[in-house]
Coordinates of C-alpha atoms in Angstrom, one line a residue:
M272 CA 19.2 0.0 9.8
S273 CA 19.1 3.0 12.1
S274 CA 22.8 3.6 11.5
I275 CA 22.3 3.5 7.8
T276 CA 19.5 6.1 8.1
I277 CA 21.5 8.5 10.2
A278 CA 24.5 8.1 7.8
G279 CA 22.3 8.8 4.8
L280 CA 21.0 12.0 6.4
W281 CA 24.5 13.1 7.0
L282 CA 25.7 12.2 3.5
F283 CA 22.9 14.0 1.7
K284 CA 22.7 17.0 4.1
S285 CA 23.4 19.5 1.3
D286 CA 20.6 18.1 -0.8
I287 CA 18.2 18.1 2.1
K288 CA 19.1 21.7 2.8
T289 CA 18.4 22.6 -0.9
H290 CA 15.0 20.9 -0.7
F291 CA 14.1 22.8 2.4
T292 CA 15.0 26.1 0.7
Q293 CA 12.8 25.2 -2.2
F294 CA 10.0 24.3 0.2
K295 CA 10.4 27.7 1.9
N296 CA 10.2 29.6 -1.4
S297 CA 7.1 27.7 -2.6
W298 CA 5.4 28.2 0.8
I299 CA 5.9 32.0 0.5
L300 CA 4.1 32.0 -2.9
F301 CA 1.1 30.0 -1.7
S302 CA -2.2 31.8 -1.0
K303 CA -3.6 31.9 2.5
T304 CA -6.2 29.3 1.5
Y305 CA -3.5 26.8 0.5
K306 CA -1.4 27.5 3.6
L307 CA -4.4 26.9 5.8
G308 CA -5.2 23.8 3.9
L309 CA -1.7 22.4 4.3
L310 CA -1.7 23.2 8.0
F311 CA -5.0 21.5 8.4
I312 CA -3.7 18.3 6.6
F313 CA -0.5 18.4 8.7
S314 CA -2.7 18.6 11.9
I315 CA -5.0 15.8 10.7
A316 CA -2.0 13.6 9.8
L317 CA -0.3 14.3 13.2
A318 CA -3.5 13.6 15.1
M319 CA -4.3 10.5 13.2
S320 CA -0.8 9.2 13.6
S321 CA -1.1 9.6 17.4
V322 CA -4.1 7.3 17.8
T323 CA -4.3 3.5 17.6
P324 CA -4.5 2.1 14.1
S325 CA -7.7 0.5 13.0
I326 CA -6.6 -1.5 10.0
F327 CA -7.0 -5.2 10.4
D328 CA -3.7 -6.0 8.6
N329 CA -1.9 -4.0 11.2
E330 CA -2.8 -6.6 13.7
S331 CA -2.3 -9.6 11.5
Y332 CA 1.2 -8.8 10.1
Y333 CA 2.3 -5.1 9.8
I334 CA 3.5 -4.8 13.4
Q335 CA 5.0 -8.3 13.5
T336 CA 6.8 -7.9 10.2
I337 CA 8.5 -4.7 11.4
K338 CA 9.3 -6.3 14.8
W339 CA 11.1 -9.2 13.0
L340 CA 13.0 -6.7 10.8
N341 CA 14.1 -4.6 13.8
E342 CA 15.1 -7.5 16.0
Y343 CA 16.3 -10.2 13.6
G344 CA 16.4 -8.8 10.0
F345 CA 15.4 -11.2 7.3
V346 CA 14.6 -14.6 8.7
K347 CA 14.6 -17.7 6.6
G348 CA 11.2 -19.4 6.3
L349 CA 9.3 -16.7 8.2
G350 CA 6.3 -17.6 6.1
N351 CA 6.2 -21.0 7.9
L352 CA 5.4 -19.3 11.2
H353 CA 2.6 -17.1 9.7
I354 CA 1.9 -17.1 6.0
F355 CA 1.1 -13.4 6.0
F356 CA 4.6 -12.6 7.2
A357 CA 5.9 -13.8 3.8
Q358 CA 4.2 -10.7 2.2
M359 CA 6.9 -8.4 3.8
S360 CA 6.6 -5.2 1.7
S361 CA 9.6 -2.9 1.0
W362 CA 7.4 -0.2 2.7
H363 CA 7.7 -2.2 5.9
I364 CA 11.5 -2.4 5.4
L365 CA 11.5 1.4 5.0
Q366 CA 9.3 1.8 8.1
A367 CA 11.6 -0.5 10.1
T368 CA 14.5 1.7 9.0
F369 CA 12.9 4.8 10.5
T370 CA 11.6 3.0 13.6
F371 CA 13.9 3.4 16.6
P372 CA 12.7 0.8 19.2
F373 CA 15.5 1.9 21.6
L374 CA 13.7 5.3 21.8
E375 CA 10.0 4.7 21.3
T376 CA 7.9 1.7 20.1
N377 CA 4.7 3.6 19.3
F378 CA 6.0 5.3 16.1
N379 CA 4.7 3.6 13.0
D380 CA 3.9 6.9 11.3
L381 CA 5.8 6.9 8.0
N382 CA 2.4 7.1 6.2
G383 CA 1.4 10.3 8.0
Y384 CA 4.7 11.9 7.1
F385 CA 4.4 10.8 3.4
L386 CA 0.8 12.1 3.2
V387 CA 2.0 15.6 4.3
I388 CA 4.9 15.6 1.7
F389 CA 2.6 14.5 -1.1
S390 CA -0.1 17.0 -0.1
F391 CA 2.5 19.8 -0.4
F392 CA 3.2 18.6 -4.0
C393 CA -0.5 18.5 -4.8
V394 CA -1.0 22.1 -3.6
Q395 CA 2.1 23.2 -5.4
Q396 CA 0.6 21.8 -8.7
L397 CA -2.7 23.6 -8.0
H398 CA -0.9 26.8 -7.4
Q399 CA 1.0 26.5 -10.7
Y400 CA -2.2 25.7 -12.5
K401 CA -3.3 29.3 -12.0
T402 CA -0.8 30.4 -14.6
S403 CA -0.1 27.3 -16.7
K404 CA -3.8 26.1 -17.1
K405 CA -2.4 22.6 -17.7
I406 CA -5.2 20.2 -16.8
N407 CA -2.7 17.6 -15.8
Q408 CA -1.7 19.7 -12.8
L409 CA -5.3 20.2 -11.9
Y410 CA -5.7 16.4 -11.9
V411 CA -2.9 15.6 -9.6
G412 CA -3.9 18.5 -7.3
S413 CA -7.4 17.1 -7.1
V414 CA -6.2 13.8 -5.6
L415 CA -6.6 15.3 -2.2
V416 CA -10.3 15.1 -2.7
G417 CA -9.9 11.5 -1.7
L418 CA -8.6 12.4 1.8
P419 CA -11.7 11.2 3.7
F420 CA -10.9 7.6 2.5
I421 CA -7.1 7.8 2.5
I422 CA -7.0 9.1 6.1
F423 CA -7.8 5.6 7.4
F424 CA -4.4 4.4 6.1
I425 CA -2.3 7.0 7.9
N426 CA -1.7 5.6 11.3
A427 CA -0.6 2.2 10.2
P428 CA 2.4 1.3 8.0
S429 CA 0.0 0.1 5.2
P430 CA 1.7 -0.2 1.8
D431 CA -1.7 0.7 0.3
L432 CA -1.3 4.5 1.0
P433 CA 2.0 5.0 -0.9
V434 CA 0.5 2.9 -3.7
F435 CA -2.6 5.1 -3.8
L436 CA -0.5 8.3 -3.9
I437 CA 2.7 7.5 -5.8
S438 CA 0.7 5.9 -8.6
Q439 CA -1.0 9.3 -9.1
L440 CA 2.4 10.9 -9.3
L441 CA 3.5 8.3 -11.8
F442 CA 0.4 8.8 -14.0
Y443 CA 0.9 12.5 -13.9
L444 CA 4.5 12.2 -15.1
F445 CA 3.5 9.7 -17.7
I446 CA 0.9 12.0 -19.2
K447 CA 3.2 15.0 -18.9
H448 CA 6.2 13.4 -20.6
F449 CA 4.4 11.1 -23.0
K450 CA 5.2 13.2 -26.1
E451 CA 8.5 14.6 -25.0
I452 CA 11.0 13.1 -22.5
D453 CA 14.6 13.2 -21.5
Y454 CA 16.8 10.7 -19.7
S455 CA 16.3 12.1 -16.2
R456 CA 12.5 12.1 -16.5
F457 CA 12.6 8.6 -17.9
M458 CA 14.7 7.5 -15.0
L459 CA 12.3 9.1 -12.5
I460 CA 9.4 7.3 -14.0
L461 CA 11.3 4.0 -14.0
L462 CA 12.4 4.4 -10.4
L463 CA 8.8 5.2 -9.3
T464 CA 7.5 2.2 -11.1
I465 CA 10.1 -0.1 -9.5
F466 CA 9.4 1.4 -6.1
L467 CA 5.7 0.7 -6.5
C468 CA 6.3 -2.9 -7.6
V469 CA 8.5 -3.7 -4.6
I470 CA 6.1 -2.0 -2.2
K471 CA 3.2 -4.1 -3.6
I472 CA 3.7 -6.7 -6.2
T473 CA 0.1 -6.4 -7.4
T474 CA 1.2 -3.2 -9.2
C475 CA 3.5 -5.1 -11.5
V476 CA 1.4 -4.3 -14.5
L477 CA 2.7 -0.7 -14.2
V478 CA 6.1 -1.8 -15.6
L479 CA 4.3 -1.3 -19.0
L480 CA 4.6 2.5 -18.5
P481 CA 8.4 2.9 -18.7
I482 CA 8.4 0.2 -21.4
I483 CA 5.9 2.2 -23.5
L484 CA 8.0 5.3 -23.1
L485 CA 11.2 3.4 -24.0
V486 CA 9.7 2.1 -27.2
K487 CA 8.2 5.5 -28.1
H488 CA 11.5 7.4 -27.5
Y489 CA 14.0 4.6 -28.2
S490 CA 16.1 6.7 -30.5
L491 CA 16.6 9.3 -27.8
L492 CA 17.2 6.9 -24.9
K493 CA 19.0 3.9 -26.6
G494 CA 22.5 5.3 -25.8
K495 CA 21.8 5.6 -22.0
L496 CA 20.2 2.3 -21.2
V497 CA 23.0 0.5 -19.4
K498 CA 22.4 2.1 -16.0
P499 CA 18.6 1.6 -15.9
I500 CA 19.0 -2.0 -17.0
L501 CA 21.6 -2.7 -14.4
F502 CA 19.6 -1.0 -11.7
S503 CA 16.4 -2.9 -12.6
F504 CA 18.3 -6.2 -12.6
F505 CA 19.9 -5.4 -9.2
V506 CA 16.5 -4.6 -7.7
L507 CA 15.0 -7.8 -9.2
V508 CA 17.8 -9.9 -7.7
L509 CA 17.1 -8.3 -4.3
F510 CA 13.4 -8.9 -4.7
L511 CA 14.0 -12.6 -5.6
M512 CA 16.4 -13.0 -2.6
K513 CA 13.8 -11.6 -0.2
N514 CA 11.2 -14.1 -1.5
V515 CA 13.7 -17.0 -1.2
F516 CA 14.6 -16.0 2.4
L517 CA 11.0 -15.8 3.5
T518 CA 9.4 -18.6 1.6
G519 CA 11.9 -20.7 -0.4
Y520 CA 10.3 -19.6 -3.7
L521 CA 11.6 -17.0 -6.2
L522 CA 8.3 -15.6 -7.2
Y523 CA 6.1 -16.1 -4.1
P524 CA 3.1 -16.5 -4.0
L525 CA 3.5 -18.0 -7.5
Q526 CA 5.2 -21.4 -7.5
I527 CA 6.5 -21.2 -11.0
L528 CA 10.3 -21.5 -11.3
D529 CA 10.3 -23.7 -8.3
V530 CA 13.9 -24.7 -8.7
L531 CA 15.2 -24.4 -5.1
N532 CA 15.4 -27.2 -2.6
V533 CA 15.7 -25.6 0.8
D534 CA 14.5 -26.9 4.2
W535 CA 12.6 -23.7 4.9
K536 CA 10.3 -23.8 1.8
V537 CA 6.7 -23.1 2.7
P538 CA 4.5 -26.1 2.0
T539 CA 2.2 -25.9 -1.0
A540 CA -0.8 -26.4 1.3
L541 CA -0.1 -23.2 3.2
I542 CA 0.3 -21.2 0.0
Q543 CA -3.0 -22.6 -1.3
L544 CA -4.6 -21.6 2.0
F545 CA -3.3 -18.1 1.5
K546 CA -4.5 -17.9 -2.1
V547 CA -8.0 -19.2 -1.4
G548 CA -8.4 -16.9 1.6
T549 CA -7.2 -13.9 -0.3
Y550 CA -9.5 -14.6 -3.2
N551 CA -12.5 -15.3 -1.1
A552 CA -12.0 -12.1 0.9
A553 CA -12.9 -10.1 -2.2
F554 CA -16.3 -11.8 -2.2
D555 CA -17.1 -11.4 1.5
Y556 CA -16.2 -15.1 2.0
Q557 CA -19.4 -16.2 0.2
E558 CA -19.7 -19.7 -1.1
L559 CA -18.1 -19.6 -4.6
A560 CA -18.1 -23.2 -5.7
N561 CA -19.8 -23.9 -9.1
L562 CA -20.5 -20.2 -9.8
S563 CA -20.3 -19.0 -13.3
T564 CA -18.4 -15.8 -14.2
S565 CA -21.6 -13.7 -14.3
Q566 CA -22.7 -15.1 -10.9
L567 CA -19.2 -14.3 -9.5
F568 CA -19.5 -10.8 -10.7
I569 CA -22.9 -10.4 -9.1
A570 CA -21.5 -11.8 -5.8
W571 CA -18.6 -9.3 -6.1
I572 CA -20.7 -6.2 -6.6
T573 CA -23.1 -7.2 -3.9
S574 CA -20.4 -7.8 -1.4
F575 CA -20.7 -6.7 2.2
K576 CA -21.6 -2.9 2.5
F577 CA -18.5 -0.8 1.8
N578 CA -16.8 -3.3 -0.4
G579 CA -19.9 -3.7 -2.6
I580 CA -20.3 0.1 -2.9
I581 CA -16.7 0.5 -3.9
N582 CA -17.0 -2.3 -6.5
I583 CA -20.1 -0.7 -8.0
I584 CA -18.5 2.7 -8.3
F585 CA -15.3 1.2 -9.9
T586 CA -17.4 -0.8 -12.4
T587 CA -19.3 2.4 -13.3
L588 CA -16.1 4.3 -13.8
L589 CA -14.5 1.5 -15.8
I590 CA -17.5 1.4 -18.2
S591 CA -18.1 5.2 -18.5
F592 CA -14.5 6.4 -18.7
P593 CA -13.7 5.6 -22.4
F594 CA -16.9 7.4 -23.5
L595 CA -16.2 10.5 -21.4
W596 CA -12.6 10.4 -22.6
Y597 CA -13.8 10.5 -26.2
F598 CA -16.0 13.5 -25.7
K599 CA -13.9 15.4 -23.1
S600 CA -10.2 14.6 -23.6
K601 CA -9.0 12.4 -26.4
E602 CA -5.5 12.6 -24.9
K603 CA -3.7 9.4 -26.0
A604 CA -1.6 9.0 -22.8
V605 CA -4.7 9.1 -20.7
F606 CA -6.4 6.3 -22.8
I607 CA -3.2 4.2 -22.5
L608 CA -3.5 4.5 -18.8
Y609 CA -7.1 3.4 -19.0
V610 CA -6.2 0.3 -21.1
I611 CA -3.5 -0.6 -18.5
G612 CA -6.1 -0.1 -15.8
V613 CA -8.4 -2.6 -17.5
L614 CA -5.6 -5.1 -17.8
H615 CA -4.8 -4.5 -14.1
F616 CA -8.4 -5.2 -13.1
V617 CA -8.4 -8.4 -15.2
L618 CA -5.3 -9.7 -13.4
A619 CA -6.8 -8.6 -10.0
W620 CA -10.0 -10.6 -10.9
I621 CA -7.9 -13.7 -11.5
F622 CA -6.0 -13.5 -8.3
S623 CA -8.2 -11.5 -5.9
P624 CA -10.4 -8.5 -6.9
Q625 CA -10.2 -6.7 -3.6
Y626 CA -10.8 -3.0 -3.9
R627 CA -7.4 -2.2 -2.4
F628 CA -5.7 -3.7 -5.4
F629 CA -7.3 -1.4 -7.9
F630 CA -8.4 1.6 -5.9
F631 CA -5.5 3.7 -7.2
Y632 CA -7.0 3.3 -10.7
M633 CA -10.4 4.2 -9.3
L634 CA -8.9 7.4 -7.9
F635 CA -7.3 8.1 -11.3
F636 CA -10.5 7.6 -13.3
A637 CA -12.6 9.7 -10.8
M638 CA -10.2 12.6 -10.6
Q639 CA -9.7 12.7 -14.4
I640 CA -13.5 12.9 -14.9
C641 CA -13.7 15.5 -12.2
V642 CA -11.3 17.9 -13.9
W643 CA -12.9 17.3 -17.3
F644 CA -16.1 18.7 -15.9
F645 CA -14.7 21.2 -13.4
R646 CA -11.7 23.0 -14.9
K647 CA -11.7 25.9 -12.4
E648 CA -9.2 25.8 -9.7
K649 CA -11.6 27.3 -7.2
T650 CA -14.1 24.5 -7.8
I651 CA -11.4 21.8 -7.0
V652 CA -10.4 23.8 -3.9
F653 CA -14.0 23.8 -2.7
F654 CA -14.2 20.0 -3.1
M655 CA -10.9 19.8 -1.2
A656 CA -12.3 21.9 1.6
V657 CA -15.4 19.7 1.9
S658 CA -13.1 16.6 1.9
L659 CA -10.9 18.1 4.7
L660 CA -14.0 18.6 6.8
L661 CA -15.2 15.1 6.2
S662 CA -11.8 13.8 7.2
L663 CA -12.6 14.9 10.8
V664 CA -15.3 12.2 11.1
P665 CA -13.0 9.5 12.6
F666 CA -12.0 11.9 15.4
L667 CA -15.6 12.8 16.3
T668 CA -17.1 9.3 16.4
E669 CA -16.0 5.8 16.8
L670 CA -16.5 3.8 13.6
K671 CA -16.6 0.0 14.0
L672 CA -15.0 -0.9 10.8
S673 CA -16.2 -4.6 11.1
N674 CA -19.6 -3.2 10.3
Y675 CA -18.4 -1.9 6.9
T676 CA -15.8 -4.5 5.7
T677 CA -15.4 -8.2 5.2
I678 CA -13.6 -8.7 8.5
K679 CA -16.7 -9.0 10.6
K680 CA -15.3 -11.2 13.3
T681 CA -13.1 -8.5 14.7
N682 CA -13.9 -5.6 17.0
T683 CA -11.6 -3.1 15.1
K684 CA -12.8 0.4 15.4
T685 CA -11.4 3.9 15.0
S686 CA -9.9 5.6 18.1
L687 CA -11.1 8.9 19.3
L688 CA -8.3 11.5 19.8
K689 CA -7.6 12.1 23.4
F690 CA -5.8 15.1 25.0
E691 CA -3.0 12.9 26.3
N692 CA -2.3 11.7 22.7
I693 CA -1.2 15.2 21.8
L694 CA 1.9 14.7 24.0
E695 CA 2.3 11.0 23.8
P696 CA 1.1 8.7 20.9
N697 CA -1.3 5.9 21.8
V698 CA -0.1 2.3 21.4
N699 CA 0.2 1.0 17.9
S700 CA -2.0 -2.0 18.4
S701 CA -5.7 -2.2 19.3
M702 CA -5.3 -5.7 20.7
S703 CA -4.8 -6.5 24.4
P704 CA -1.1 -6.7 25.3
D705 CA -1.7 -9.9 27.2
F706 CA -0.4 -13.1 25.7
E707 CA 0.2 -16.7 26.6
E708 CA 3.3 -18.9 26.2
Q709 CA 2.6 -22.0 24.1
I710 CA 4.5 -25.1 23.1
E711 CA 3.9 -27.0 19.9
N712 CA 6.1 -30.0 19.0
G713 CA 8.9 -28.5 21.1
F714 CA 8.5 -25.1 19.6
H715 CA 8.0 -22.3 22.1
Y716 CA 6.0 -19.3 20.9
N717 CA 3.8 -16.5 22.2
S718 CA 0.1 -16.3 21.3
P719 CA -2.4 -13.4 21.9
T720 CA -5.3 -14.2 24.3
K721 CA -8.2 -16.4 23.3
E722 CA -10.6 -13.5 22.3
S723 CA -8.2 -12.5 19.5
Y724 CA -9.1 -13.2 15.8
F725 CA -7.6 -16.2 13.9
W726 CA -4.9 -14.4 11.9
T727 CA -3.9 -11.7 14.4
A728 CA -0.8 -11.5 16.5
G729 CA -0.8 -7.7 17.4
N730 CA 2.3 -6.5 19.3
T731 CA 2.9 -9.8 21.0
P732 CA 6.7 -10.5 21.8
L733 CA 8.5 -12.6 19.2
P734 CA 8.1 -15.3 18.1
A735 CA 4.4 -14.7 17.9
V736 CA 1.5 -16.5 16.2
N737 CA -2.1 -17.1 17.1
T738 CA -2.6 -20.5 18.7
K739 CA -6.0 -20.7 16.9
Q740 CA -4.1 -20.6 13.6
I741 CA -1.6 -23.2 14.7
D742 CA -4.4 -25.6 15.8
F743 CA -6.4 -25.1 12.6
I744 CA -3.5 -25.8 10.3
K745 CA -2.5 -28.7 12.4
K746 CA -6.0 -30.2 12.3
Y747 CA -6.7 -29.8 8.6
Y748 CA -3.3 -29.7 7.0
K749 CA -1.2 -31.8 9.4
I750 CA 1.5 -29.2 9.5
V751 CA 3.1 -27.2 12.3
P752 CA 5.9 -24.6 12.4
S753 CA 9.3 -25.5 13.9
L754 CA 12.6 -23.8 14.4
R755 CA 15.4 -24.8 11.9
T756 CA 17.9 -24.7 14.7
E757 CA 17.9 -23.8 18.4
D758 CA 18.4 -20.1 17.4
V759 CA 15.2 -18.2 16.4
G760 CA 17.3 -16.0 14.1
D761 CA 18.1 -19.1 11.9
G762 CA 14.4 -19.2 10.9
F763 CA 11.6 -21.6 10.6
K764 CA 10.4 -24.6 8.7
S765 CA 7.2 -26.6 8.5
V766 CA 7.1 -30.2 9.7
D767 CA 4.5 -32.9 9.3
C768 CA 2.5 -34.0 12.3
E769 CA 0.0 -36.8 13.0

């Protein structure tokens, strides 16, 4: 993967040079306020990327997924070892491509780099709003107001951050080109949509955006559909192949189209464990049996602290948005995005209404309402300045995130920036590096120490899985992981045990 990266940089060096020239020209035109803002964001991203990540999923499967990709590539039946590993996002594949373990193992900072690039685009749109007065540009520029929340996703390779930001770019382009479009803009919207879907499959409802544009402008685009159809089909095949390699299912975690009979297929019991756990996480693991829909909703909006607050805010935005749209906007493309957002929430409610799965719509609703009421660039800049100051909080005090989220059994907390981190990044795992060698049914694996949480594996050497998880699944599901052959690279399967 590293060789491909280097080759790509060499192959597209002229394009890269052109973009750097454009960057330079735009920078020269920015006001001092914008330049200082961007330098501040760059410093914050750099600092946050140098401290230990505080996201729980970083310890449960981000680090391990990237380690597997770097050391073995795609491994058949990896979901049998740890069901979370079957989620392998294309963002992790991209992070693995830009991770050079032979040079340094503490660099998992693709998110920080992407935030800086996206911030430049936002500021560029705000700068252009001065002359264009197009509210759509003010909207996408105002996305940076959400930085105090987004900053927590910088120092781990979380696919949530690119979803939060790329979705806003996609919405911006959809609104901008809804009435008039050409082939190149349509392809850009299609590519961004596909990219979001392979980063996080929960965004699949966004495929409606290019479909709507295609139907609306079919007479213009009908003669140029061969390439987008072939490319979409090619990506779909790759996506299905990835699922088959990791789980044995085409559409994991869905078990429809279960037509393959491979020895590394993940047992239905493990998939059900994953589904139930993911759904219950949205309700703070409350007892949900025999609850009506209204009772479920009450349990959802009264979830543990931060989650419940986010759920209440999103519900308020979802209800108030169409009324505010009618009086403040009436732009058809914006309302279409609202309808798709409602559909997205309905699907999330069915599978798992965790705020991470719909936060990008919450950001869209909030920023649209913001620019409807505050149409002056200086007002948005003021809000951004306040947000930049608030983003310093994680560096000034340790926040124990388990006090604010559903994962209360962990000790995950933010890391204070230390002077030595300026020269050398801190480790990319908050867990102890100590581990124990374990054997289960002839399978040798490494497990983090006993004080670790059930699902976590941290930066433990491969193959790694928590022995608590192995024992739990063995006890209640009579299943244990096993090597397919004597070679770890040949993958894993699940075997029955007594």
